[in-house]
Short mmCIF file of C-alpha atoms in Angstrom, two decimals:
data_model
loop_
_atom_site.label_atom_id
_atom_site.label_comp_id
_atom_site.label_asym_id
_atom_site.label_seq_id
_atom_site.Cartn_x
_atom_site.Cartn_y
_atom_site.Cartn_z
CA MET O 1 -12.67 11.30 14.23
CA PRO O 2 -10.15 12.89 12.00
CA THR O 3 -9.45 11.06 8.66
CA ILE O 4 -6.55 11.89 6.42
CA SER O 5 -5.64 10.59 2.94
CA VAL O 6 -2.04 9.62 2.27
CA GLY O 7 -0.87 9.47 -1.36
CA ILE O 8 1.44 6.64 -2.46
CA PRO O 9 3.65 7.93 -5.28
CA ASP O 10 6.55 5.49 -4.79
CA THR O 11 5.30 2.35 -6.44
CA THR O 12 6.81 -0.24 -8.84
CA PHE O 13 6.50 -3.84 -9.73
CA VAL O 14 9.24 -6.47 -10.37
CA SER O 15 9.17 -9.34 -12.86
CA SER O 16 10.68 -12.83 -12.76
CA SER O 17 11.18 -12.98 -16.43
CA MET O 18 12.99 -9.67 -16.48
CA PRO O 19 14.79 -9.92 -13.17
CA THR O 20 17.15 -6.95 -13.54
CA GLN O 21 14.54 -4.43 -14.75
CA ASN O 22 12.73 -1.80 -12.68
CA PHE O 23 9.20 -0.79 -13.79
CA SER O 24 8.59 2.20 -11.53
CA PHE O 25 7.81 4.27 -14.68
CA TYR O 26 4.95 2.08 -15.66
CA PRO O 27 1.40 3.48 -15.19
CA LEU O 28 0.30 0.18 -13.59
CA MET O 29 1.46 -2.19 -10.90
CA TYR O 30 1.30 -5.81 -11.98
CA VAL O 31 0.44 -8.53 -9.33
CA GLY O 32 0.31 -12.16 -10.25
CA ASN O 33 1.25 -14.24 -13.30
CA ASP O 34 1.53 -12.44 -16.70
CA LEU O 35 2.37 -14.01 -20.06
CA VAL O 36 5.31 -11.57 -20.78
CA PHE O 37 6.42 -10.77 -17.28
CA SER O 38 5.74 -14.13 -15.57
CA GLU O 39 5.58 -13.73 -11.72
CA CYS O 40 4.97 -10.13 -10.77
CA ILE O 41 5.23 -8.53 -7.25
CA SER O 42 4.13 -4.95 -6.68
CA LEU O 43 5.94 -2.70 -4.18
CA MET O 44 4.94 0.51 -2.47
CA GLU O 45 6.90 2.78 -0.20
CA ILE O 46 4.59 4.25 2.45
CA ASP O 47 5.42 7.61 3.99
CA LEU O 48 3.31 7.93 7.09
CA PRO O 49 2.48 11.34 8.12
CA THR O 50 3.25 12.49 11.65
CA LEU O 51 0.17 11.69 13.85
CA PRO O 52 -0.83 12.77 17.24
CA VAL O 53 -1.55 9.17 18.22
CA THR O 54 0.37 5.80 18.46
CA THR O 55 -2.55 3.76 17.15
CA VAL O 56 -5.23 4.43 14.53
CA GLU O 57 -8.77 3.31 14.33
CA SER O 58 -8.49 2.21 10.79
CA ALA O 59 -6.03 2.31 7.88
CA VAL O 60 -7.39 1.33 4.48
CA LEU O 61 -5.33 0.81 1.19
CA GLN O 62 -7.31 1.96 -1.73
CA LEU O 63 -6.26 0.62 -5.16
CA SER O 64 -7.87 1.11 -8.52
CA VAL O 65 -8.23 -2.09 -10.57
CA ILE O 66 -7.42 -1.38 -14.18
CA VAL O 67 -6.93 -5.01 -15.61
CA LYS O 68 -7.96 -8.42 -14.23
CA THR O 69 -7.35 -11.63 -16.12
CA ASP O 70 -9.47 -14.77 -15.85
CA THR O 71 -12.96 -15.10 -14.42
CA ASN O 72 -11.78 -16.62 -11.11
CA ALA O 73 -11.16 -14.40 -8.11
CA SER O 74 -7.56 -13.16 -7.71
CA PRO O 75 -6.32 -13.19 -4.14
CA ILE O 76 -4.20 -10.22 -3.44
CA VAL O 77 -2.10 -10.43 -0.26
CA VAL O 78 -0.47 -7.46 1.58
CA ASN O 79 3.03 -8.39 2.68
CA ARG O 80 5.24 -6.43 5.13
CA VAL O 81 8.59 -5.74 3.53
CA THR O 82 11.33 -6.54 6.10
CA SER O 83 14.02 -4.12 5.01
CA SER O 84 14.22 -0.95 3.10
CA PHE O 85 14.13 -0.59 -0.75
CA ASP O 86 13.92 2.16 -3.30
CA ALA O 87 11.00 1.97 -5.67
CA GLN O 88 12.98 3.65 -8.41
CA THR O 89 15.76 0.93 -8.46
CA VAL O 90 14.56 -2.24 -6.92
CA THR O 91 14.46 -5.34 -9.24
CA TYR O 92 13.32 -8.99 -8.97
CA ASP O 93 16.95 -9.94 -8.31
CA THR O 94 17.32 -7.17 -5.53
CA LEU O 95 13.83 -7.65 -4.07
CA GLN O 96 13.90 -7.44 -0.21
CA SER O 97 12.28 -10.28 1.72
CA PHE O 98 8.77 -9.80 2.98
CA THR O 99 6.25 -11.46 5.35
CA ALA O 100 2.61 -12.06 4.68
CA THR O 101 0.05 -10.30 6.75
CA ALA O 102 -3.57 -11.21 7.40
CA SER O 103 -4.72 -8.29 5.15
CA GLN O 104 -5.90 -9.47 1.73
CA ILE O 105 -8.73 -9.20 -0.77
CA ASN O 106 -10.16 -11.17 -3.62
CA VAL O 107 -10.35 -9.12 -6.80
CA ASN O 108 -13.08 -10.09 -9.37
CA THR O 109 -13.77 -8.96 -12.88
CA THR O 110 -16.59 -6.82 -11.60
CA ASP O 111 -13.95 -4.73 -9.83
CA ILE O 112 -12.44 -3.46 -13.03
CA TYR O 113 -12.31 0.37 -12.97
CA GLN O 114 -13.32 0.29 -9.36
CA ILE O 115 -11.52 1.14 -6.12
CA VAL O 116 -10.85 -1.96 -3.91
CA GLU O 117 -10.06 -1.47 -0.24
CA ILE O 118 -7.80 -3.54 1.89
CA ASP O 119 -7.78 -3.15 5.59
CA ILE O 120 -4.14 -2.61 6.77
CA THR O 121 -4.89 -1.21 10.29
CA THR O 122 -2.87 -3.90 12.12
CA LEU O 123 0.15 -3.28 9.94
CA VAL O 124 0.05 0.54 10.25
CA ASN O 125 -0.39 0.02 14.10
CA GLU O 126 2.58 -2.21 14.18
CA TRP O 127 4.61 0.54 12.36
CA LEU O 128 3.44 3.31 14.69
CA SER O 129 4.15 1.27 17.75
CA GLY O 130 7.64 0.40 16.64
CA THR O 131 6.73 -3.44 16.50
CA HIS O 132 7.98 -3.48 12.94
CA GLU O 133 9.92 -0.85 10.98
CA ASN O 134 7.96 0.80 8.08
CA ASN O 135 9.71 -0.61 5.05
CA GLY O 136 6.66 -0.49 2.79
CA ILE O 137 4.38 -3.15 1.34
CA ALA O 138 4.67 -5.93 -1.20
CA LEU O 139 1.57 -7.09 -3.01
CA THR O 140 1.39 -10.75 -4.10
CA ASN O 141 -1.02 -13.00 -5.78
CA PRO O 142 -0.41 -16.68 -4.68
CA ASP O 143 -2.78 -18.30 -7.12
CA GLY O 144 0.00 -18.64 -9.89
CA VAL O 145 -2.50 -18.09 -12.77
CA THR O 146 -4.27 -14.67 -12.60
CA LEU O 147 -3.00 -11.17 -12.88
CA VAL O 148 -4.37 -7.89 -11.45
CA GLN O 149 -3.08 -4.45 -12.48
CA PHE O 150 -3.58 -1.55 -10.20
CA GLY O 151 -3.26 2.05 -11.19
CA THR O 152 -0.15 4.20 -10.06
CA ASN O 153 0.52 7.91 -10.02
CA ASN O 154 2.00 7.54 -13.63
CA ILE O 155 -1.39 6.67 -14.91
CA VAL O 156 -2.08 10.50 -14.83
CA TYR O 157 -5.68 10.11 -13.90
CA GLU O 158 -5.78 11.11 -10.24
CA PRO O 159 -8.93 9.09 -9.23
CA TYR O 160 -6.78 5.98 -10.00
CA PHE O 161 -3.88 6.96 -7.82
CA PRO O 162 -3.21 4.51 -5.01
CA LYS O 163 -3.76 5.87 -1.44
CA MET O 164 -4.23 5.05 2.10
CA VAL O 165 -7.00 6.46 4.24
CA ILE O 166 -6.22 6.81 7.97
CA THR O 167 -8.86 7.32 10.73
CA TYR O 168 -7.87 8.08 14.32
CA SER O 169 -9.32 9.23 17.54
CA GLU O 170 -8.45 12.73 18.62
CA THR O 171 -6.22 12.89 21.47
CA PRO O 172 -7.79 14.45 24.57
CA PRO O 173 -6.47 17.82 25.76
CA PRO O 174 -4.03 17.73 28.67
CA PRO O 175 -5.53 18.05 32.07
CA PRO O 176 -5.18 21.51 33.67
CA SER O 177 -2.14 21.93 35.72
CA SER O 178 -2.83 21.59 39.47
CA ASP O 179 0.28 23.61 40.46
CA ASN O 180 -1.42 26.91 39.61
CA PRO O 181 -5.14 27.03 38.98
CA TYR O 182 -4.90 30.66 37.73
CA ALA O 183 -3.88 31.82 34.29
CA TYR O 184 -1.68 34.84 33.75
CA ILE O 185 -2.51 37.48 31.18
#
């Protein structure tokens, strides 16, 4: 099965305490509750490559945990953004609406400087089938207490860049034409 890695360079986070600011230049995406930024939501624009299939076997979001507050697990929920946004300009005040998906992970202190993986296969297949338009992802932390910071492309160290790994089945070759069983040279 072919596997491709898709970079996610268009990332940002928004802050409830600085509702008119855009943080796309930060090296980290904040998700959860921070002493300075208060509630933080991370956003990612996802550019899917052209695929020869309409469904994939798996799609896994890979994020590098750089900071994790508190010793309790931090639930990170993947949300489907319902309308388009621009990672370079979106703010807390202009944040698009989003809907929670079943994709989530608990991040622990043992995950610091590790890559965590979140299965987003269902969401990617919904995008590919046209069930939902691909308007990107919002990451939230509903516990209201902890904060997780994930690396972005601005962190400069490529192993920490966010990415999505897609695996799909190869499409079978088309059956031979029954109109003319002979080939011409």
